PDB file of C-alpha atoms in Angstrom:
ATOM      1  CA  UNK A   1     -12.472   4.659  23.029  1.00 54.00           C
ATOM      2  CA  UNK A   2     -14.965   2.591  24.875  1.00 52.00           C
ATOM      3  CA  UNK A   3     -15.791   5.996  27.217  1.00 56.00           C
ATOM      4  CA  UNK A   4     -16.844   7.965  23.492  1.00 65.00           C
ATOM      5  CA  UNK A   5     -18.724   5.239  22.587  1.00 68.00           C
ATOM      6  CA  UNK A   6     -21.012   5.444  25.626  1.00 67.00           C
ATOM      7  CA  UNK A   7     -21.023   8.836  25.893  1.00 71.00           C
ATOM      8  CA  UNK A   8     -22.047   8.669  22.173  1.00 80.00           C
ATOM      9  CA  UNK A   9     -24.654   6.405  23.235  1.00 83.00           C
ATOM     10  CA  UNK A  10     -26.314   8.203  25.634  1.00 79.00           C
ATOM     11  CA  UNK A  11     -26.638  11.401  23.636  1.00 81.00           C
ATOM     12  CA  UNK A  12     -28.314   9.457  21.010  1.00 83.00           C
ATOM     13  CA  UNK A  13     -30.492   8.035  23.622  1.00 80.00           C
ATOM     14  CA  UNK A  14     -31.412  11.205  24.728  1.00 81.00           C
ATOM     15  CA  UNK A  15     -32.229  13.237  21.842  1.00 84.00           C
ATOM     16  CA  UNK A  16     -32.796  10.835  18.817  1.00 82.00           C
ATOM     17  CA  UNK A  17     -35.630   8.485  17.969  1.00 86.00           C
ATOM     18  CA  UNK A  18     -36.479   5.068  18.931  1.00 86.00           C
ATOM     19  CA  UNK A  19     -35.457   4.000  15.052  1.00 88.00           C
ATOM     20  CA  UNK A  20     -32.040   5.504  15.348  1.00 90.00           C
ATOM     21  CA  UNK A  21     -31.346   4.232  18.651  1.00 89.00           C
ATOM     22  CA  UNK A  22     -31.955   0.629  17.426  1.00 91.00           C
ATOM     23  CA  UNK A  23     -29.919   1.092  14.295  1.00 92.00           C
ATOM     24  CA  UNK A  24     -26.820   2.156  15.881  1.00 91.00           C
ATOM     25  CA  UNK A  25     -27.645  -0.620  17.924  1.00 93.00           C
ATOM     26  CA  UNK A  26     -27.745  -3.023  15.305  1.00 93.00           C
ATOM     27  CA  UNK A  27     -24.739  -1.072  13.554  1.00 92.00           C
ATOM     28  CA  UNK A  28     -22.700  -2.036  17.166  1.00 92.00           C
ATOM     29  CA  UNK A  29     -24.178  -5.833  17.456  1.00 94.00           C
ATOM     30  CA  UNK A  30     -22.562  -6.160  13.807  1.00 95.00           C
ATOM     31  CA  UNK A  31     -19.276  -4.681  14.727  1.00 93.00           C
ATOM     32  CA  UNK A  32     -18.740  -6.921  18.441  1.00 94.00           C
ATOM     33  CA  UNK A  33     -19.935 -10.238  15.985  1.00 95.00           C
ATOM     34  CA  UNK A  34     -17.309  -9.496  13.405  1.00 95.00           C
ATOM     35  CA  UNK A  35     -14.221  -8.556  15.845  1.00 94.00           C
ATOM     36  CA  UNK A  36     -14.840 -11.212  18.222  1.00 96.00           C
ATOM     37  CA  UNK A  37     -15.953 -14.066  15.329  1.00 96.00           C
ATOM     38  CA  UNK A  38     -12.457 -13.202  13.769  1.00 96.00           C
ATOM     39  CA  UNK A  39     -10.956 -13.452  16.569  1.00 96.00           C
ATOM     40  CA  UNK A  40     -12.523 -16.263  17.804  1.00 97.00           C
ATOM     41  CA  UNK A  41     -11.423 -18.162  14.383  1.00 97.00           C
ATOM     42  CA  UNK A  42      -8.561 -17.290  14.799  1.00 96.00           C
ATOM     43  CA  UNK A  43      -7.422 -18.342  18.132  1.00 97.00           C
ATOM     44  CA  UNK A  44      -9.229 -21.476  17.728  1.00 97.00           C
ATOM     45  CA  UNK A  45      -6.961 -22.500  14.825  1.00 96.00           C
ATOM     46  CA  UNK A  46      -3.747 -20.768  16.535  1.00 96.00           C
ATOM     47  CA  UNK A  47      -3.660 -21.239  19.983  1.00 96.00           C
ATOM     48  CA  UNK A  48      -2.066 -24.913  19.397  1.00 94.00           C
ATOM     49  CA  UNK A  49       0.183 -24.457  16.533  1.00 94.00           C
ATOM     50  CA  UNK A  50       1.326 -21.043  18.633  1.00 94.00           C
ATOM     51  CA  UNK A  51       2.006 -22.926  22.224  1.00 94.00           C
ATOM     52  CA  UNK A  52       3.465 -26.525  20.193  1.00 92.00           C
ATOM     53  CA  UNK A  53       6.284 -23.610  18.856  1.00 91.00           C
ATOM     54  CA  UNK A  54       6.780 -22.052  21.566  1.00 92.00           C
ATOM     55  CA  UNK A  55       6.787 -24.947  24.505  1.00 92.00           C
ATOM     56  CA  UNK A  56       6.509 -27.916  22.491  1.00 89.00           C
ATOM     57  CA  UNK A  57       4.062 -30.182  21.307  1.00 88.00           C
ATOM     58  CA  UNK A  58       4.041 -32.098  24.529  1.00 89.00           C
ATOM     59  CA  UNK A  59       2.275 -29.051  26.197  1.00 90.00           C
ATOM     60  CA  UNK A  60      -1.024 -28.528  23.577  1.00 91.00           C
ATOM     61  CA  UNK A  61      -4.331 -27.751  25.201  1.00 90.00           C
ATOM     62  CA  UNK A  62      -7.254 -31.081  23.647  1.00 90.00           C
ATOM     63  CA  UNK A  63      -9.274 -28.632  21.189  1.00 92.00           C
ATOM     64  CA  UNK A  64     -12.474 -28.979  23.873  1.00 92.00           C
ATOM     65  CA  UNK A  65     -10.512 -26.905  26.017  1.00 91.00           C
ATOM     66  CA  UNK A  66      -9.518 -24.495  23.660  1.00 94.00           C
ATOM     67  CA  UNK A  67     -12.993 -24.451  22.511  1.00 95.00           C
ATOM     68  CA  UNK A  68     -14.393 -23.955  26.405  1.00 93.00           C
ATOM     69  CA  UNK A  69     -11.863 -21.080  26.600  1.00 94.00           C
ATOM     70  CA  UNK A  70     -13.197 -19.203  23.406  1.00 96.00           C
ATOM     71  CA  UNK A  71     -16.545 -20.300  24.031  1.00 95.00           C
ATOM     72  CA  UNK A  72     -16.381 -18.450  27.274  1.00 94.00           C
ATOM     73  CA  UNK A  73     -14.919 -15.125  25.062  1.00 95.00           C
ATOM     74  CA  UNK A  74     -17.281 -15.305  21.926  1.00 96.00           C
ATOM     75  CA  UNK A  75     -20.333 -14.920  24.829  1.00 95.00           C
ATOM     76  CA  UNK A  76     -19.018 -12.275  26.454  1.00 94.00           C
ATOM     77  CA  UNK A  77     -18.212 -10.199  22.849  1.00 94.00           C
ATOM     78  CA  UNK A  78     -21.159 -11.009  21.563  1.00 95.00           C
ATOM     79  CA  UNK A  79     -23.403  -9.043  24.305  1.00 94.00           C
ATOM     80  CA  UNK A  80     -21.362  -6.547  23.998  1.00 92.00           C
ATOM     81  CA  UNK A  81     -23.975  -4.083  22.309  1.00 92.00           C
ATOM     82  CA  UNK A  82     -26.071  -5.127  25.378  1.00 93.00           C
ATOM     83  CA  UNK A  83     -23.597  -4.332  27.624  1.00 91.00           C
ATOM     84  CA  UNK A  84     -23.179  -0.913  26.248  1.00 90.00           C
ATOM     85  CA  UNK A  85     -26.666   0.483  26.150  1.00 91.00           C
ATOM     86  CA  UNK A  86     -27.135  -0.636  29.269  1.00 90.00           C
ATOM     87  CA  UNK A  87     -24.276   1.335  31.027  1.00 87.00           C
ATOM     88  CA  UNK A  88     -24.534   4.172  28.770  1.00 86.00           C
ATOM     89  CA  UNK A  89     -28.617   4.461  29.510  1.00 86.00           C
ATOM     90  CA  UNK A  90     -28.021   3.454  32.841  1.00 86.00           C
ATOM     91  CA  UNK A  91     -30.502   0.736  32.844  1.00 89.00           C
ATOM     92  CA  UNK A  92     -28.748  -0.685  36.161  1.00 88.00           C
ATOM     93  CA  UNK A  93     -32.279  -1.407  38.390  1.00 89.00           C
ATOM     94  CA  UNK A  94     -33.848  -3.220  35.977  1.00 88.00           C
ATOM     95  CA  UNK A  95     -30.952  -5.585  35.998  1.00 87.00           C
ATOM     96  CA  UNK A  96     -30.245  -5.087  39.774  1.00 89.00           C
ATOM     97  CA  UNK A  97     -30.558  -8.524  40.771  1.00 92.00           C
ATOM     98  CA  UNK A  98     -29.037 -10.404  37.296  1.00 93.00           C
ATOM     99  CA  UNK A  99     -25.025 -10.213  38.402  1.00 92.00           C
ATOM    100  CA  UNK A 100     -26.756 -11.931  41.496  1.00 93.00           C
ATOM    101  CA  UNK A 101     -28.583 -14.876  40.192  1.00 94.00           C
ATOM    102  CA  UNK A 102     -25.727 -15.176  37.346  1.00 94.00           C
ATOM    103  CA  UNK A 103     -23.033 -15.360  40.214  1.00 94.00           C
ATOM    104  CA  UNK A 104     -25.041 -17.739  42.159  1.00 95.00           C
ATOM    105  CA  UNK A 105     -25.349 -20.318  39.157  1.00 94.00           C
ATOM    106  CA  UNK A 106     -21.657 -19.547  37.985  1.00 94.00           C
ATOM    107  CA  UNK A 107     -20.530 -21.266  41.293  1.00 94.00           C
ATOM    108  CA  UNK A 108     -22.970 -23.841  41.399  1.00 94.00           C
ATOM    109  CA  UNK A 109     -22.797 -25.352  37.968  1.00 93.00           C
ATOM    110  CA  UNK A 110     -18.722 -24.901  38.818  1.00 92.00           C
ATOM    111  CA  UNK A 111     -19.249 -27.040  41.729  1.00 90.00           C
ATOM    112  CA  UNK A 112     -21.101 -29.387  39.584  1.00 91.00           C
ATOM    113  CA  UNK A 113     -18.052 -29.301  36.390  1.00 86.00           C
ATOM    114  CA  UNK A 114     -15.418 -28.986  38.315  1.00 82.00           C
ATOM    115  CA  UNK A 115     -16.133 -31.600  41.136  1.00 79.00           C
ATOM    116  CA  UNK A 116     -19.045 -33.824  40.638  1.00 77.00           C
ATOM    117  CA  UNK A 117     -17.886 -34.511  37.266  1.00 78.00           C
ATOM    118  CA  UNK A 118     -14.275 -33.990  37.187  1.00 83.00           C
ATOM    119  CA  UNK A 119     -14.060 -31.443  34.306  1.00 84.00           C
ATOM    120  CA  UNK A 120     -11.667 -29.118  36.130  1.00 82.00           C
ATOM    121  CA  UNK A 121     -11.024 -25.874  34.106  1.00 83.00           C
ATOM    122  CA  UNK A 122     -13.262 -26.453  31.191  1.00 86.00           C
ATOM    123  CA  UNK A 123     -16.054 -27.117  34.009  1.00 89.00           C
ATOM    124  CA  UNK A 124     -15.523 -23.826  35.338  1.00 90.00           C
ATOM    125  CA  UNK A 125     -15.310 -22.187  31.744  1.00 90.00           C
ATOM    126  CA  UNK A 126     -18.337 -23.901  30.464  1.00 92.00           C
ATOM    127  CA  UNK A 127     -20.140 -23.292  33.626  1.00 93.00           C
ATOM    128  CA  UNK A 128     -19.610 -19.398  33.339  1.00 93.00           C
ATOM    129  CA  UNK A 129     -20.878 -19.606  29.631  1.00 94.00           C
ATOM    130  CA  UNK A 130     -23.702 -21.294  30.382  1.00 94.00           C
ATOM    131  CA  UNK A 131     -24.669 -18.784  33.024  1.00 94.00           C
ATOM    132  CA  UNK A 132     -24.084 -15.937  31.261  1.00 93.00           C
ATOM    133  CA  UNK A 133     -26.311 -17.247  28.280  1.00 94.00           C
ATOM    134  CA  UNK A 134     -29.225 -18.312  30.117  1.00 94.00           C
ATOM    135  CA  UNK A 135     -29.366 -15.449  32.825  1.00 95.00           C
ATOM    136  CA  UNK A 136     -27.690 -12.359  31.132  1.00 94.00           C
ATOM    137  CA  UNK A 137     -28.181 -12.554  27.780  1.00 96.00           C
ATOM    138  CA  UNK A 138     -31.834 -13.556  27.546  1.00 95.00           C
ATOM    139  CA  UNK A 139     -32.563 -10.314  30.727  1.00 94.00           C
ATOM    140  CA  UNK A 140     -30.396  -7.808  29.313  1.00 94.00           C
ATOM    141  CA  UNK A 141     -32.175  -8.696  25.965  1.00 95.00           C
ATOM    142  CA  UNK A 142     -35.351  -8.157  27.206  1.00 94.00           C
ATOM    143  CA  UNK A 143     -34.734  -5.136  29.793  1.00 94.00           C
ATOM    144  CA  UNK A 144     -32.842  -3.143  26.531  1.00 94.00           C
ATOM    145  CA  UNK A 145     -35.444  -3.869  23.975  1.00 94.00           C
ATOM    146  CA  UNK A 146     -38.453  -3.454  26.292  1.00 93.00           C
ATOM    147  CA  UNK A 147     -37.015  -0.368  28.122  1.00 91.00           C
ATOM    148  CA  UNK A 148     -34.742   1.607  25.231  1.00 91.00           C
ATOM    149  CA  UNK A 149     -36.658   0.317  21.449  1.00 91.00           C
ATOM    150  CA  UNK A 150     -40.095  -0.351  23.152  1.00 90.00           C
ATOM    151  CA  UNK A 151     -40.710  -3.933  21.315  1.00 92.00           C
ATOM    152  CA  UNK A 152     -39.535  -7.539  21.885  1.00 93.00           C
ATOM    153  CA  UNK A 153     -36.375  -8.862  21.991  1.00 94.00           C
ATOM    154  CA  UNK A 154     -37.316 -11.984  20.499  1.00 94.00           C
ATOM    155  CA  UNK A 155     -35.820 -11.851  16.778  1.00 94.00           C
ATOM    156  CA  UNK A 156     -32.483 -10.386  18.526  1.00 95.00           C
ATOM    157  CA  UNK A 157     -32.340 -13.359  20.705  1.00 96.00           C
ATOM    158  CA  UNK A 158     -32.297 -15.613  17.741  1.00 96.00           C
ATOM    159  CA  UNK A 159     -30.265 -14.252  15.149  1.00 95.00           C
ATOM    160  CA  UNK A 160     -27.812 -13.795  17.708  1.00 96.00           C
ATOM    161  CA  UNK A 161     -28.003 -17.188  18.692  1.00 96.00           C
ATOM    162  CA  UNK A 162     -27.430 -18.236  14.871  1.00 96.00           C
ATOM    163  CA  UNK A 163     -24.669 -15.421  14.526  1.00 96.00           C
ATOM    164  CA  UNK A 164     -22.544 -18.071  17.670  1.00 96.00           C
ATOM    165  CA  UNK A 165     -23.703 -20.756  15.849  1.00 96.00           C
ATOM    166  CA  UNK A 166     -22.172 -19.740  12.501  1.00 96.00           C
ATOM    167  CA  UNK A 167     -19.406 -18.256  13.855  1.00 97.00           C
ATOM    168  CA  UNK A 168     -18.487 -21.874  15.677  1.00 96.00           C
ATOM    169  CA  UNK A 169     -18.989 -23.855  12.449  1.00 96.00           C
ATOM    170  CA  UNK A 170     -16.728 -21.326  10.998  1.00 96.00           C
ATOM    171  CA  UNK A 171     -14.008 -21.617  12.975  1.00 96.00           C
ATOM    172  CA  UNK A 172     -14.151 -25.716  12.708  1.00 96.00           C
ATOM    173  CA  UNK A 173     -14.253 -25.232   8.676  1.00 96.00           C
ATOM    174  CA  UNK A 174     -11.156 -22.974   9.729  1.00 97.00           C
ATOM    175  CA  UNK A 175      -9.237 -25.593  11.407  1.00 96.00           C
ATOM    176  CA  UNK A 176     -10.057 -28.199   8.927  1.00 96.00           C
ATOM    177  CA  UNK A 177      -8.149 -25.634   6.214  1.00 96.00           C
ATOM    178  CA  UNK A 178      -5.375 -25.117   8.842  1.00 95.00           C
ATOM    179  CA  UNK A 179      -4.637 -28.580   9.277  1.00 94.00           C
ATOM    180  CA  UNK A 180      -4.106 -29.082   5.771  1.00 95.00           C
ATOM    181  CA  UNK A 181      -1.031 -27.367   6.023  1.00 93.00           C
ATOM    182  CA  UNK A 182       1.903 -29.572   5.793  1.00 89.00           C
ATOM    183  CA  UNK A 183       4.500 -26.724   6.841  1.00 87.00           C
ATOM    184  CA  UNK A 184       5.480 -26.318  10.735  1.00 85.00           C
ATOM    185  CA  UNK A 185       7.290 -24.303  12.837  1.00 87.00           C
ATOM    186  CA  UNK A 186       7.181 -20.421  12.124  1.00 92.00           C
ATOM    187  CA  UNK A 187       6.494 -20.775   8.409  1.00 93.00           C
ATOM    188  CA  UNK A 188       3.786 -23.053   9.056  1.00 93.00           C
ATOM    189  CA  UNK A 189       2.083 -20.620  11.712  1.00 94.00           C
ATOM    190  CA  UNK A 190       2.473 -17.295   9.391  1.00 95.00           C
ATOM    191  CA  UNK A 191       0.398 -19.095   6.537  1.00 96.00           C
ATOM    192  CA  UNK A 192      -2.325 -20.376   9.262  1.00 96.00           C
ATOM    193  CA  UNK A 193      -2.440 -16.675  10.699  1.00 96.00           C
ATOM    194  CA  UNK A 194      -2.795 -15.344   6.940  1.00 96.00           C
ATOM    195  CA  UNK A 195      -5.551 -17.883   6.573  1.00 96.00           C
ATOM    196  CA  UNK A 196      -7.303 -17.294   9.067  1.00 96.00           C
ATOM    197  CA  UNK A 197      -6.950 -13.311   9.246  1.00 95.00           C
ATOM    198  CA  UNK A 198      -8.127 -13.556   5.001  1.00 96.00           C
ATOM    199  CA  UNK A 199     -10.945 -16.207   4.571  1.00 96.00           C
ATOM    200  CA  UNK A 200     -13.040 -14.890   7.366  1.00 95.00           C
ATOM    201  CA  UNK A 201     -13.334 -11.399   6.451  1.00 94.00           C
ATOM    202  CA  UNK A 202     -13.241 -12.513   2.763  1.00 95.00           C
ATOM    203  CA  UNK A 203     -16.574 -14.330   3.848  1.00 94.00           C
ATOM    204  CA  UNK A 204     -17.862 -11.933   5.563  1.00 94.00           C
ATOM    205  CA  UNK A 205     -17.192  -8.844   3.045  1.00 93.00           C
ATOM    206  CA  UNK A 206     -18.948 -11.405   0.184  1.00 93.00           C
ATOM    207  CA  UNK A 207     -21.832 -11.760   2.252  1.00 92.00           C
ATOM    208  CA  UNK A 208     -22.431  -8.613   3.842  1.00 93.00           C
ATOM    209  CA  UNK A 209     -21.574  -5.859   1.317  1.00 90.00           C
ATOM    210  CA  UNK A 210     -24.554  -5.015   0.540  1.00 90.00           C
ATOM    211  CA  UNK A 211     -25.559  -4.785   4.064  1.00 92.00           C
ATOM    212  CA  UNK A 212     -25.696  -0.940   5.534  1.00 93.00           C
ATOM    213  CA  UNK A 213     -23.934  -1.834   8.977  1.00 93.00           C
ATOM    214  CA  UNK A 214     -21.364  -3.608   6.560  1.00 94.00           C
ATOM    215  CA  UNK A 215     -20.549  -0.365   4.666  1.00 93.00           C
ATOM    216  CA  UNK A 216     -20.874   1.703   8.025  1.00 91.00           C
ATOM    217  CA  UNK A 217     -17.808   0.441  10.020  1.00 90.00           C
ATOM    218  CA  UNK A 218     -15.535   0.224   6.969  1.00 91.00           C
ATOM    219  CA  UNK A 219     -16.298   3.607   6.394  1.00 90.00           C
ATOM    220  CA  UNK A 220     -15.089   4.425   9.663  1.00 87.00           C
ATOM    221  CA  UNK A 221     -12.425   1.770   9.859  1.00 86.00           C
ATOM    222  CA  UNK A 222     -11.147   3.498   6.145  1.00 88.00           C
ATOM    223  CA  UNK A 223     -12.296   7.391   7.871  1.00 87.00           C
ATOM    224  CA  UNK A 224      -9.846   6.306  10.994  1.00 83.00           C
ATOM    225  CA  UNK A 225      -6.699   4.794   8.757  1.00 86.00           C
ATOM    226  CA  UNK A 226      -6.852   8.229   5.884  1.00 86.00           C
ATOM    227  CA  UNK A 227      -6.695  10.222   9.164  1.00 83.00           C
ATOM    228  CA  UNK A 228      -4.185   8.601  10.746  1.00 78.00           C
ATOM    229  CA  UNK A 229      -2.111   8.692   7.919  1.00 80.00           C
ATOM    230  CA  UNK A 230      -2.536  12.802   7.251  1.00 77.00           C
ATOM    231  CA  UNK A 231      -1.240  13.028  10.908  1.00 74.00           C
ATOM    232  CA  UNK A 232       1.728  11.188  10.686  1.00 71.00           C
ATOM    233  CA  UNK A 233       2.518  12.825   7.446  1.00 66.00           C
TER     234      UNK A 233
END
């Protein structure tokens, strides 16, 4: 799937306008912030109640570190639009020397968590986060935009920056809901998980129905299940 899309990608880099490229663009961005916001709601308000029934509640991770850990995943998703363009417009020299200075900072601000200050694990998590933010996302923002759309990356920068924002108040409004549930065990964790899988994208489809990259991907997401279904039948 992820070898169409940049083969897709390129093609439309190659033969369609600077306007088109940028709205599949922003068509993709929207599609990486709602799979990996949903998810990251959802394993912020699971991963607990999911290990305290399967090992006990003596083994729970403190919410920081399950925070660090999704922190580390929501970065990664939500550059993922970056990430693509870049490999399938093979925008590689531009960016020659980012996995470089990234790396470099990754183990230093490690050094600094995981040692100087004794955070262990979440050190290391936070410290690849923090890297990535500062030294990938703001380059790869600018390379893309300057290189591929020909204008600033500036208003990207920020709404995505308010998109991670959102997306972690979110999923602490989540876990205030979630704890409000007096059930445990396995009923109690099937009525978080239908929480957490409905409220989100009931949110989301209230807010963003209107919107055109909205409609686009549950066209496709519908397109994809009515053919799936004709094959099987």
């Amino acid at each position: 799937m992820y070898k169409r899309q940049v083969a897709g990608i390129g093609n439309l880099n190659a033969i369609e306008t600077k306007a088109k490229k940028e709205d599949f663009f922003n068509k993709l961005r929207f599609f990486y912030a709602w799979l990996y916001g949903e998810l990251y709601i959802g394993m912020y308000c699971l991963i607990n109640p999911f290990i305290a029934f399967i090992w006990g509640e003596s083994n729970l991770l403190s919410q920081i570190t399950v925070f660090a850990i999704l922190l580390n995943f929501l970065t990664s998703g939500l550059i993922g639009a970056l990430v693509d363009y870049r490999d399938a417009c093979g925008v590689y020299w531009e960016n020659r020397f980012v996995p470089l200075i990234c790396a470099g900072l990754n183990i230093l601000l490690s050094l600094l968590g995981a040692g100087l200050f004794n955070m262990g694990i979440m050190g290391i998590l936070l410290a690849t986060t923090v890297s990535r933010t500062i030294v990938v996302f703001p380059y790869y923002s600018k390379v893309i935009f300057n290189k591929i759309f020909e204008k600033s990356a500036k208003v990207y920068m920020v709404t995505t920056i308010v998109i991670a924002i959102s997306i972690i108040i979110g999923g602490n409004i989540m876990l205030y809901i979630c704890s409000l549930v007096t059930s445990s065990g396995i009923k109690g964790l099937i009525i978080k998980f239908i929480l957490c899988a409905f409220l989100p994208n009931m949110v989301i489809c209230l807010a963003f129905f209107k919107n055109k990259n909205f409609s686009y991907w549950v066209k496709k997401i519908l397109s994809i299940i009515r053919r799936k279904t004709v094959e099987k039948c």
